[in-house]
């Protein structure tokens, strides 16, 4: 055997041993990631049944689990009075989620195709798929009406952040009573300053529904400004109410909207503060959160709101009084897109 061939065999053996070592490390790392984070002080997570059905006084939170491991991105649940306790994971993965009255909307990656794509999935109370709709872009917002009859979702179809101006959105509304899908709110008639309005740069996002299962609120962007709009599903109209409001969320009693507002002087990449708008007086109240919140807030009840901020594993949830008092309090680590169900 020549010296050159011996060297070649030796080099090949070294490369093979290195590859085996790397594979072993990857497998060990994967096994470590698949643990429940218990060793790192994270939440204990087990697979079990997750329900969206009303259950009397047994309030619970259903959310996207962000903890590393085999249940990351799955819908999980905890009792509302023990949000930092053990989690039950469902096996259903969602990027964005919301639920009410036994109906869920899950925006998820569609793993069936060669290219990355997304779909909106309507879930029943047992998280079974009722219907699904292809999405035109990256999921960002989802809402179900209080009665569970309407669903809305927003996707980015250009750009990737509300902080800048280089983005385009598409917001869809689905009436589960009739099966009618309005693929884009841009098809609704816009009434701005008392007149019909049309513009090629119109974008909508952040729908929130009223209890009448007909009225909704959302953000309209056009001409470099954002507007709060009130929508009428029956008349297929949206009417501007106020400027500089984004991602509204209607209180359970229907009297107030919590929203994010651009505040001059803050970082262009993190410009938002949380406010509450009283719909009767149209008076704004700043909330006691000084960090920039890029989220569509949810209400736990008529007194408290919950929102996400960046965390070690993607996102953490915080709770805050809705009257401007108090201070933010950590609610759940490694969690996103909560729905409070009872």
PDB file of N, CA and C in Angstrom, residues 261-317:
ATOM      1  N   UNK A 261     -50.282  52.652  20.877  1.00  0.00           N
ATOM      2  CA  UNK A 261     -50.247  53.976  20.278  1.00  0.00           C
ATOM      3  C   UNK A 261     -48.804  54.394  20.070  1.00  0.00           C
ATOM      4  N   UNK A 262     -48.527  54.959  18.896  1.00  0.00           N
ATOM      5  CA  UNK A 262     -47.179  55.471  18.627  1.00  0.00           C
ATOM      6  C   UNK A 262     -46.949  56.746  19.428  1.00  0.00           C
ATOM      7  N   UNK A 263     -45.839  56.763  20.169  1.00  0.00           N
ATOM      8  CA  UNK A 263     -45.504  57.914  21.005  1.00  0.00           C
ATOM      9  C   UNK A 263     -44.239  58.560  20.461  1.00  0.00           C
ATOM     10  N   UNK A 264     -44.276  59.858  20.111  1.00  0.00           N
ATOM     11  CA  UNK A 264     -43.093  60.534  19.558  1.00  0.00           C
ATOM     12  C   UNK A 264     -41.912  60.470  20.527  1.00  0.00           C
ATOM     13  N   UNK A 265     -40.714  60.349  19.947  1.00  0.00           N
ATOM     14  CA  UNK A 265     -39.512  60.346  20.750  1.00  0.00           C
ATOM     15  C   UNK A 265     -38.996  58.982  21.121  1.00  0.00           C
ATOM     16  N   UNK A 266     -39.811  57.931  20.927  1.00  0.00           N
ATOM     17  CA  UNK A 266     -39.353  56.585  21.212  1.00  0.00           C
ATOM     18  C   UNK A 266     -38.600  56.021  20.013  1.00  0.00           C
ATOM     19  N   UNK A 267     -37.947  54.892  20.213  1.00  0.00           N
ATOM     20  CA  UNK A 267     -37.196  54.255  19.136  1.00  0.00           C
ATOM     21  C   UNK A 267     -38.117  53.900  17.975  1.00  0.00           C
ATOM     22  N   UNK A 268     -37.682  54.123  16.723  1.00  0.00           N
ATOM     23  CA  UNK A 268     -38.514  53.749  15.573  1.00  0.00           C
ATOM     24  C   UNK A 268     -38.843  52.260  15.537  1.00  0.00           C
ATOM     25  N   UNK A 269     -37.970  51.422  16.121  1.00  0.00           N
ATOM     26  CA  UNK A 269     -38.215  49.984  16.133  1.00  0.00           C
ATOM     27  C   UNK A 269     -39.066  49.544  17.318  1.00  0.00           C
ATOM     28  N   UNK A 270     -39.290  50.429  18.272  1.00  0.00           N
ATOM     29  CA  UNK A 270     -40.077  50.083  19.459  1.00  0.00           C
ATOM     30  C   UNK A 270     -40.865  51.314  19.914  1.00  0.00           C
ATOM     31  N   UNK A 271     -41.864  51.725  19.121  1.00  0.00           N
ATOM     32  CA  UNK A 271     -42.478  53.039  19.353  1.00  0.00           C
ATOM     33  C   UNK A 271     -43.771  53.037  20.164  1.00  0.00           C
ATOM     34  N   UNK A 272     -44.240  51.881  20.684  1.00  0.00           N
ATOM     35  CA  UNK A 272     -45.617  51.828  21.163  1.00  0.00           C
ATOM     36  C   UNK A 272     -45.750  51.859  22.677  1.00  0.00           C
ATOM     37  N   UNK A 273     -46.823  52.502  23.126  1.00  0.00           N
ATOM     38  CA  UNK A 273     -47.271  52.460  24.511  1.00  0.00           C
ATOM     39  C   UNK A 273     -48.736  52.015  24.530  1.00  0.00           C
ATOM     40  N   UNK A 274     -49.132  51.400  25.634  1.00  0.00           N
ATOM     41  CA  UNK A 274     -50.504  50.913  25.766  1.00  0.00           C
ATOM     42  C   UNK A 274     -51.407  52.000  26.354  1.00  0.00           C
ATOM     43  N   UNK A 275     -52.598  52.128  25.760  1.00  0.00           N
ATOM     44  CA  UNK A 275     -53.623  53.064  26.232  1.00  0.00           C
ATOM     45  C   UNK A 275     -54.970  52.351  26.239  1.00  0.00           C
ATOM     46  N   UNK A 276     -55.896  52.920  26.994  1.00  0.00           N
ATOM     47  CA  UNK A 276     -57.290  52.471  26.971  1.00  0.00           C
ATOM     48  C   UNK A 276     -58.165  53.640  26.529  1.00  0.00           C
ATOM     49  N   UNK A 277     -59.087  53.374  25.612  1.00  0.00           N
ATOM     50  CA  UNK A 277     -60.017  54.380  25.106  1.00  0.00           C
ATOM     51  C   UNK A 277     -61.412  54.085  25.628  1.00  0.00           C
ATOM     52  N   UNK A 278     -62.016  55.033  26.323  1.00  0.00           N
ATOM     53  CA  UNK A 278     -63.408  54.927  26.743  1.00  0.00           C
ATOM     54  C   UNK A 278     -64.291  55.321  25.562  1.00  0.00           C
ATOM     55  N   UNK A 279     -65.110  54.417  25.087  1.00  0.00           N
ATOM     56  CA  UNK A 279     -65.871  54.658  23.859  1.00  0.00           C
ATOM     57  C   UNK A 279     -66.984  55.683  24.040  1.00  0.00           C
ATOM     58  N   UNK A 280     -67.465  55.883  25.258  1.00  0.00           N
ATOM     59  CA  UNK A 280     -68.522  56.869  25.486  1.00  0.00           C
ATOM     60  C   UNK A 280     -67.962  58.282  25.466  1.00  0.00           C
ATOM     61  N   UNK A 281     -66.843  58.506  26.154  1.00  0.00           N
ATOM     62  CA  UNK A 281     -66.272  59.849  26.246  1.00  0.00           C
ATOM     63  C   UNK A 281     -65.143  60.084  25.249  1.00  0.00           C
ATOM     64  N   UNK A 282     -64.626  59.000  24.632  1.00  0.00           N
ATOM     65  CA  UNK A 282     -63.461  59.026  23.742  1.00  0.00           C
ATOM     66  C   UNK A 282     -62.224  59.571  24.463  1.00  0.00           C
ATOM     67  N   UNK A 283     -62.154  59.360  25.757  1.00  0.00           N
ATOM     68  CA  UNK A 283     -61.004  59.786  26.551  1.00  0.00           C
ATOM     69  C   UNK A 283     -59.975  58.652  26.624  1.00  0.00           C
ATOM     70  N   UNK A 284     -58.705  58.996  26.430  1.00  0.00           N
ATOM     71  CA  UNK A 284     -57.625  58.019  26.479  1.00  0.00           C
ATOM     72  C   UNK A 284     -56.952  58.029  27.846  1.00  0.00           C
ATOM     73  N   UNK A 285     -56.588  56.833  28.310  1.00  0.00           N
ATOM     74  CA  UNK A 285     -55.858  56.688  29.569  1.00  0.00           C
ATOM     75  C   UNK A 285     -54.610  55.860  29.320  1.00  0.00           C
ATOM     76  N   UNK A 286     -53.416  56.405  29.593  1.00  0.00           N
ATOM     77  CA  UNK A 286     -52.205  55.597  29.426  1.00  0.00           C
ATOM     78  C   UNK A 286     -52.115  54.527  30.508  1.00  0.00           C
ATOM     79  N   UNK A 287     -51.642  53.351  30.141  1.00  0.00           N
ATOM     80  CA  UNK A 287     -51.474  52.279  31.114  1.00  0.00           C
ATOM     81  C   UNK A 287     -50.050  52.273  31.663  1.00  0.00           C
ATOM     82  N   UNK A 288     -49.881  51.607  32.804  1.00  0.00           N
ATOM     83  CA  UNK A 288     -48.620  51.670  33.550  1.00  0.00           C
ATOM     84  C   UNK A 288     -47.600  50.653  33.042  1.00  0.00           C
ATOM     85  N   UNK A 289     -47.404  50.620  31.751  1.00  0.00           N
ATOM     86  CA  UNK A 289     -46.367  49.788  31.125  1.00  0.00           C
ATOM     87  C   UNK A 289     -45.498  50.706  30.285  1.00  0.00           C
ATOM     88  N   UNK A 290     -44.234  50.880  30.676  1.00  0.00           N
ATOM     89  CA  UNK A 290     -43.353  51.812  29.986  1.00  0.00           C
ATOM     90  C   UNK A 290     -42.579  51.161  28.851  1.00  0.00           C
ATOM     91  N   UNK A 291     -42.633  49.835  28.757  1.00  0.00           N
ATOM     92  CA  UNK A 291     -41.950  49.166  27.656  1.00  0.00           C
ATOM     93  C   UNK A 291     -42.833  49.195  26.401  1.00  0.00           C
ATOM     94  N   UNK A 292     -42.208  49.071  25.244  1.00  0.00           N
ATOM     95  CA  UNK A 292     -42.942  49.067  23.979  1.00  0.00           C
ATOM     96  C   UNK A 292     -43.594  47.706  23.776  1.00  0.00           C
ATOM     97  N   UNK A 293     -44.890  47.691  23.529  1.00  0.00           N
ATOM     98  CA  UNK A 293     -45.657  46.450  23.394  1.00  0.00           C
ATOM     99  C   UNK A 293     -46.155  46.316  21.962  1.00  0.00           C
ATOM    100  N   UNK A 294     -45.620  45.346  21.249  1.00  0.00           N
ATOM    101  CA  UNK A 294     -46.055  45.059  19.879  1.00  0.00           C
ATOM    102  C   UNK A 294     -46.939  43.821  19.907  1.00  0.00           C
ATOM    103  N   UNK A 295     -48.174  43.995  20.349  1.00  0.00           N
ATOM    104  CA  UNK A 295     -49.078  42.862  20.514  1.00  0.00           C
ATOM    105  C   UNK A 295     -50.506  43.361  20.463  1.00  0.00           C
ATOM    106  N   UNK A 296     -51.431  42.451  20.185  1.00  0.00           N
ATOM    107  CA  UNK A 296     -52.851  42.760  20.341  1.00  0.00           C
ATOM    108  C   UNK A 296     -53.263  42.205  21.703  1.00  0.00           C
ATOM    109  N   UNK A 297     -53.491  43.115  22.619  1.00  0.00           N
ATOM    110  CA  UNK A 297     -53.735  42.774  24.013  1.00  0.00           C
ATOM    111  C   UNK A 297     -55.041  41.990  24.150  1.00  0.00           C
ATOM    112  N   UNK A 298     -55.122  41.137  25.177  1.00  0.00           N
ATOM    113  CA  UNK A 298     -56.379  40.454  25.511  1.00  0.00           C
ATOM    114  C   UNK A 298     -56.802  40.863  26.916  1.00  0.00           C
ATOM    115  N   UNK A 299     -58.098  40.776  27.167  1.00  0.00           N
ATOM    116  CA  UNK A 299     -58.655  41.087  28.482  1.00  0.00           C
ATOM    117  C   UNK A 299     -58.903  39.777  29.225  1.00  0.00           C
ATOM    118  N   UNK A 300     -58.491  39.727  30.505  1.00  0.00           N
ATOM    119  CA  UNK A 300     -58.847  38.571  31.327  1.00  0.00           C
ATOM    120  C   UNK A 300     -60.241  38.751  31.908  1.00  0.00           C
ATOM    121  N   UNK A 301     -60.612  39.991  32.162  1.00  0.00           N
ATOM    122  CA  UNK A 301     -61.925  40.398  32.652  1.00  0.00           C
ATOM    123  C   UNK A 301     -62.040  41.893  32.371  1.00  0.00           C
ATOM    124  N   UNK A 302     -62.987  42.569  33.001  1.00  0.00           N
ATOM    125  CA  UNK A 302     -63.171  44.001  32.721  1.00  0.00           C
ATOM    126  C   UNK A 302     -62.131  44.885  33.398  1.00  0.00           C
ATOM    127  N   UNK A 303     -61.228  44.294  34.183  1.00  0.00           N
ATOM    128  CA  UNK A 303     -60.281  45.100  34.944  1.00  0.00           C
ATOM    129  C   UNK A 303     -58.822  44.885  34.562  1.00  0.00           C
ATOM    130  N   UNK A 304     -58.520  43.801  33.875  1.00  0.00           N
ATOM    131  CA  UNK A 304     -57.123  43.419  33.660  1.00  0.00           C
ATOM    132  C   UNK A 304     -56.876  43.036  32.213  1.00  0.00           C
ATOM    133  N   UNK A 305     -55.712  43.444  31.693  1.00  0.00           N
ATOM    134  CA  UNK A 305     -55.312  43.066  30.343  1.00  0.00           C
ATOM    135  C   UNK A 305     -54.006  42.285  30.404  1.00  0.00           C
ATOM    136  N   UNK A 306     -53.780  41.481  29.363  1.00  0.00           N
ATOM    137  CA  UNK A 306     -52.586  40.642  29.267  1.00  0.00           C
ATOM    138  C   UNK A 306     -51.975  40.823  27.884  1.00  0.00           C
ATOM    139  N   UNK A 307     -50.637  40.835  27.825  1.00  0.00           N
ATOM    140  CA  UNK A 307     -49.926  41.070  26.572  1.00  0.00           C
ATOM    141  C   UNK A 307     -48.584  40.365  26.636  1.00  0.00           C
ATOM    142  N   UNK A 308     -47.929  40.259  25.477  1.00  0.00           N
ATOM    143  CA  UNK A 308     -46.638  39.581  25.410  1.00  0.00           C
ATOM    144  C   UNK A 308     -45.504  40.584  25.233  1.00  0.00           C
ATOM    145  N   UNK A 309     -44.352  40.208  25.745  1.00  0.00           N
ATOM    146  CA  UNK A 309     -43.102  40.915  25.524  1.00  0.00           C
ATOM    147  C   UNK A 309     -42.032  39.879  25.208  1.00  0.00           C
ATOM    148  N   UNK A 310     -40.971  40.265  24.503  1.00  0.00           N
ATOM    149  CA  UNK A 310     -39.918  39.295  24.195  1.00  0.00           C
ATOM    150  C   UNK A 310     -39.354  38.660  25.464  1.00  0.00           C
ATOM    151  N   UNK A 311     -39.093  37.338  25.379  1.00  0.00           N
ATOM    152  CA  UNK A 311     -38.558  36.607  26.517  1.00  0.00           C
ATOM    153  C   UNK A 311     -37.438  35.679  26.098  1.00  0.00           C
ATOM    154  N   UNK A 312     -36.890  34.940  27.049  1.00  0.00           N
ATOM    155  CA  UNK A 312     -35.755  34.054  26.788  1.00  0.00           C
ATOM    156  C   UNK A 312     -36.078  32.981  25.761  1.00  0.00           C
ATOM    157  N   UNK A 313     -37.333  32.529  25.715  1.00  0.00           N
ATOM    158  CA  UNK A 313     -37.709  31.465  24.789  1.00  0.00           C
ATOM    159  C   UNK A 313     -38.667  31.965  23.713  1.00  0.00           C
ATOM    160  N   UNK A 314     -38.702  33.281  23.502  1.00  0.00           N
ATOM    161  CA  UNK A 314     -39.533  33.845  22.446  1.00  0.00           C
ATOM    162  C   UNK A 314     -40.469  34.915  22.939  1.00  0.00           C
ATOM    163  N   UNK A 315     -41.279  34.601  23.963  1.00  0.00           N
ATOM    164  CA  UNK A 315     -42.242  35.566  24.471  1.00  0.00           C
ATOM    165  C   UNK A 315     -42.688  35.171  25.872  1.00  0.00           C
ATOM    166  N   UNK A 316     -42.928  36.174  26.712  1.00  0.00           N
ATOM    167  CA  UNK A 316     -43.512  35.995  28.039  1.00  0.00           C
ATOM    168  C   UNK A 316     -44.763  36.847  28.136  1.00  0.00           C
ATOM    169  N   UNK A 317     -45.692  36.467  29.029  1.00  0.00           N
ATOM    170  CA  UNK A 317     -46.938  37.191  29.201  1.00  0.00           C
ATOM    171  C   UNK A 317     -46.922  37.981  30.495  1.00  0.00           C
TER     172      UNK A 317
END
